[in-house]
Amino acid sequence: MSSIATGYDLSASTYSPDGRVFQVEYANKAVENSGTAIAIRVKDGVVFAVEKVVTSKLLVPGANRRIQIIDRHIGMAMAGFLADGRHLAARARDEASNLRELYGPPTIRSVADRLGLYAQAYTLYSSVRPFGCSAIIGGYDKDGPALYCVEPSGVSYGYNGAAAGKGRTLAKNELEKLKFSELSTREAVYEAARIIHLVHDDAKEKDFELEMSWIGQESNFRFVPVPDDLFKDADQKARDALENFD
């Protein structure tokens, strides 16, 4: 940050002279340094995919998941600090549980709105810091498939295709080419795998794990990991497509 940040970036409760909150901007930078997370909302469901960079060969494959189950019909993918993301996932589960007790099965919008309010509260006080994590929340409720992204500032937008993390710009460019209303969840799995492999190509010196989950008719409208046979096929076709492109 430039010298204009001097003295104004020590607290999340302080504005700079030009109306910026630097702590929130720093949190966004933390998200941009993370592996890419995307989600695609299609006509019959939602598909999540995450690029999980392998930082050590000693790590157990499948550990430290970046896709979390919030409710039977709601899931969340995170980009940024994993610990912050886990805390937001736990909070989202609490909010979904409270909504279920009061009103029945929660809608994705209500959970995203409540989580956004919680994240925004951490931008108001000098004794706390904003969450260094963006949460992509999606699922299938009474209104059909829905997808939202909660940013460190607390703002949440509805999306057809959402992306967060280091490869966000390239991923959004690829998502904009898709015809969401014509895709099925099975087709979206192949597209999501292709996009994650494409955005990782810029940092191909590092190994990564592809992590995918979905919800739709094929999963009986429950948020579950993508079946192994479909996952392996999509992963392999994405690798082949990237090699042919190169």
Short mmCIF file of N, CA, C and O in Angstrom, two decimals, residues 57-108:
data_model
loop_
_atom_site.label_atom_id
_atom_site.label_comp_id
_atom_site.label_asym_id
_atom_site.label_seq_id
_atom_site.Cartn_x
_atom_site.Cartn_y
_atom_site.Cartn_z
N LYS A 57 4.65 -32.80 0.59
CA LYS A 57 4.41 -34.19 0.18
C LYS A 57 4.00 -35.07 1.36
O LYS A 57 3.57 -36.20 1.18
N LEU A 58 4.15 -34.55 2.57
CA LEU A 58 3.80 -35.32 3.76
C LEU A 58 2.31 -35.28 4.07
O LEU A 58 1.83 -36.07 4.89
N LEU A 59 1.59 -34.38 3.43
CA LEU A 59 0.16 -34.25 3.72
C LEU A 59 -0.62 -35.45 3.19
O LEU A 59 -0.32 -35.99 2.13
N VAL A 60 -1.62 -35.85 3.95
CA VAL A 60 -2.49 -36.95 3.54
C VAL A 60 -3.45 -36.44 2.46
O VAL A 60 -4.11 -35.41 2.65
N PRO A 61 -3.55 -37.12 1.31
CA PRO A 61 -4.50 -36.68 0.27
C PRO A 61 -5.93 -36.64 0.81
O PRO A 61 -6.38 -37.54 1.53
N GLY A 62 -6.63 -35.58 0.48
CA GLY A 62 -8.02 -35.43 0.94
C GLY A 62 -8.16 -34.71 2.26
O GLY A 62 -9.28 -34.42 2.68
N ALA A 63 -7.03 -34.42 2.93
CA ALA A 63 -7.11 -33.70 4.21
C ALA A 63 -7.30 -32.21 3.95
O ALA A 63 -7.08 -31.71 2.85
N ASN A 64 -7.71 -31.51 5.01
CA ASN A 64 -7.88 -30.05 4.94
C ASN A 64 -8.80 -29.63 3.80
O ASN A 64 -8.44 -28.83 2.94
N ARG A 65 -9.99 -30.16 3.81
CA ARG A 65 -10.95 -29.88 2.74
C ARG A 65 -11.35 -28.41 2.73
O ARG A 65 -11.55 -27.80 3.78
N ARG A 66 -11.49 -27.89 1.53
CA ARG A 66 -11.91 -26.50 1.35
C ARG A 66 -13.37 -26.40 0.91
O ARG A 66 -13.87 -25.32 0.62
N ILE A 67 -14.03 -27.53 0.79
CA ILE A 67 -15.48 -27.55 0.53
C ILE A 67 -16.16 -28.17 1.74
O ILE A 67 -15.82 -29.29 2.14
N GLN A 68 -17.09 -27.45 2.33
CA GLN A 68 -17.73 -27.87 3.57
C GLN A 68 -19.24 -28.04 3.37
O GLN A 68 -19.86 -27.32 2.58
N ILE A 69 -19.82 -28.99 4.10
CA ILE A 69 -21.28 -29.17 4.10
C ILE A 69 -21.87 -28.27 5.19
O ILE A 69 -21.45 -28.31 6.34
N ILE A 70 -22.84 -27.45 4.80
CA ILE A 70 -23.50 -26.54 5.74
C ILE A 70 -24.81 -27.14 6.21
O ILE A 70 -25.14 -27.10 7.40
N ASP A 71 -25.59 -27.65 5.30
CA ASP A 71 -26.85 -28.33 5.61
C ASP A 71 -27.00 -29.45 4.59
O ASP A 71 -26.16 -29.59 3.70
N ARG A 72 -28.05 -30.24 4.70
CA ARG A 72 -28.23 -31.33 3.76
C ARG A 72 -28.29 -30.84 2.32
O ARG A 72 -27.89 -31.56 1.40
N HIS A 73 -28.77 -29.62 2.13
CA HIS A 73 -28.96 -29.11 0.78
C HIS A 73 -28.11 -27.86 0.50
O HIS A 73 -28.33 -27.17 -0.49
N ILE A 74 -27.13 -27.57 1.37
CA ILE A 74 -26.31 -26.38 1.22
C ILE A 74 -24.84 -26.74 1.42
O ILE A 74 -24.49 -27.49 2.32
N GLY A 75 -23.98 -26.19 0.55
CA GLY A 75 -22.55 -26.39 0.69
C GLY A 75 -21.80 -25.07 0.58
O GLY A 75 -22.37 -24.05 0.18
N MET A 76 -20.52 -25.10 0.93
CA MET A 76 -19.71 -23.89 0.89
C MET A 76 -18.30 -24.22 0.46
O MET A 76 -17.70 -25.19 0.93
N ALA A 77 -17.77 -23.42 -0.47
CA ALA A 77 -16.36 -23.50 -0.87
C ALA A 77 -15.66 -22.24 -0.39
O ALA A 77 -16.27 -21.16 -0.37
N MET A 78 -14.41 -22.36 0.00
CA MET A 78 -13.70 -21.22 0.58
C MET A 78 -12.40 -20.96 -0.15
O MET A 78 -11.73 -21.89 -0.63
N ALA A 79 -12.04 -19.67 -0.23
CA ALA A 79 -10.75 -19.25 -0.76
C ALA A 79 -10.17 -18.25 0.22
O ALA A 79 -10.84 -17.31 0.63
N GLY A 80 -8.92 -18.46 0.60
CA GLY A 80 -8.29 -17.59 1.60
C GLY A 80 -7.72 -18.43 2.72
O GLY A 80 -7.31 -19.58 2.52
N PHE A 81 -7.68 -17.86 3.92
CA PHE A 81 -7.17 -18.58 5.08
C PHE A 81 -8.11 -19.73 5.44
O PHE A 81 -9.30 -19.51 5.68
N LEU A 82 -7.57 -20.94 5.51
CA LEU A 82 -8.39 -22.11 5.79
C LEU A 82 -9.03 -22.03 7.17
O LEU A 82 -10.20 -22.39 7.34
N ALA A 83 -8.28 -21.56 8.16
CA ALA A 83 -8.82 -21.47 9.51
C ALA A 83 -10.01 -20.50 9.57
O ALA A 83 -11.02 -20.78 10.22
N ASP A 84 -9.89 -19.36 8.89
CA ASP A 84 -11.00 -18.41 8.83
C ASP A 84 -12.20 -19.03 8.13
O ASP A 84 -13.35 -18.83 8.53
N GLY A 85 -11.93 -19.77 7.06
CA GLY A 85 -13.02 -20.41 6.33
C GLY A 85 -13.74 -21.44 7.16
O GLY A 85 -14.98 -21.55 7.09
N ARG A 86 -13.00 -22.20 7.96
CA ARG A 86 -13.64 -23.19 8.83
C ARG A 86 -14.54 -22.52 9.86
O ARG A 86 -15.61 -23.01 10.20
N HIS A 87 -14.07 -21.38 10.37
CA HIS A 87 -14.88 -20.65 11.35
C HIS A 87 -16.17 -20.15 10.69
O HIS A 87 -17.25 -20.27 11.28
N LEU A 88 -16.07 -19.62 9.48
CA LEU A 88 -17.26 -19.16 8.77
C LEU A 88 -18.20 -20.33 8.46
O LEU A 88 -19.42 -20.19 8.53
N ALA A 89 -17.63 -21.50 8.13
CA ALA A 89 -18.47 -22.67 7.86
C ALA A 89 -19.22 -23.10 9.12
O ALA A 89 -20.42 -23.43 9.06
N ALA A 90 -18.53 -23.07 10.26
CA ALA A 90 -19.20 -23.42 11.52
C ALA A 90 -20.31 -22.43 11.84
O ALA A 90 -21.40 -22.81 12.30
N ARG A 91 -20.05 -21.15 11.59
CA ARG A 91 -21.08 -20.13 11.82
C ARG A 91 -22.26 -20.33 10.87
O ARG A 91 -23.43 -20.19 11.28
N ALA A 92 -21.97 -20.65 9.62
CA ALA A 92 -23.05 -20.89 8.65
C ALA A 92 -23.91 -22.09 9.08
O ALA A 92 -25.14 -22.07 8.91
N ARG A 93 -23.28 -23.13 9.63
CA ARG A 93 -24.05 -24.28 10.12
C ARG A 93 -24.97 -23.86 11.27
O ARG A 93 -26.12 -24.30 11.35
N ASP A 94 -24.45 -23.03 12.17
CA ASP A 94 -25.28 -22.55 13.28
C ASP A 94 -26.47 -21.74 12.76
O ASP A 94 -27.60 -21.90 13.24
N GLU A 95 -26.22 -20.87 11.80
CA GLU A 95 -27.30 -20.06 11.24
C GLU A 95 -28.32 -20.93 10.53
O GLU A 95 -29.54 -20.74 10.68
N ALA A 96 -27.86 -21.92 9.77
CA ALA A 96 -28.78 -22.82 9.07
C ALA A 96 -29.61 -23.63 10.07
O ALA A 96 -30.81 -23.83 9.87
N SER A 97 -28.97 -24.07 11.16
CA SER A 97 -29.68 -24.83 12.19
C SER A 97 -30.75 -23.97 12.87
O SER A 97 -31.88 -24.42 13.09
N ASN A 98 -30.41 -22.72 13.18
CA ASN A 98 -31.38 -21.82 13.81
C ASN A 98 -32.55 -21.54 12.88
O ASN A 98 -33.71 -21.52 13.31
N LEU A 99 -32.26 -21.31 11.61
CA LEU A 99 -33.33 -21.06 10.64
C LEU A 99 -34.22 -22.28 10.48
O LEU A 99 -35.45 -22.16 10.36
N ARG A 100 -33.63 -23.48 10.51
CA ARG A 100 -34.42 -24.71 10.37
C ARG A 100 -35.36 -24.89 11.56
O ARG A 100 -36.52 -25.30 11.39
N GLU A 101 -34.89 -24.58 12.76
CA GLU A 101 -35.73 -24.71 13.95
C GLU A 101 -36.91 -23.74 13.94
O GLU A 101 -38.01 -24.07 14.38
N LEU A 102 -36.66 -22.54 13.40
CA LEU A 102 -37.69 -21.51 13.42
C LEU A 102 -38.64 -21.57 12.22
O LEU A 102 -39.86 -21.38 12.38
N TYR A 103 -38.07 -21.82 11.04
CA TYR A 103 -38.87 -21.66 9.82
C TYR A 103 -38.90 -22.89 8.91
O TYR A 103 -39.54 -22.86 7.86
N GLY A 104 -38.22 -23.96 9.29
CA GLY A 104 -38.12 -25.10 8.40
C GLY A 104 -36.83 -25.04 7.60
O GLY A 104 -35.93 -24.26 7.92
N PRO A 105 -36.71 -25.83 6.55
CA PRO A 105 -35.46 -25.87 5.76
C PRO A 105 -35.05 -24.47 5.32
O PRO A 105 -35.84 -23.75 4.71
N PRO A 106 -33.82 -24.07 5.64
CA PRO A 106 -33.38 -22.70 5.30
C PRO A 106 -33.13 -22.52 3.81
O PRO A 106 -32.73 -23.47 3.12
N THR A 107 -33.37 -21.32 3.32
CA THR A 107 -33.02 -21.00 1.94
C THR A 107 -31.54 -20.59 1.88
O THR A 107 -30.97 -20.15 2.88
N ILE A 108 -30.96 -20.74 0.71
CA ILE A 108 -29.55 -20.39 0.55
C ILE A 108 -29.36 -18.88 0.75
O ILE A 108 -28.39 -18.44 1.36
#
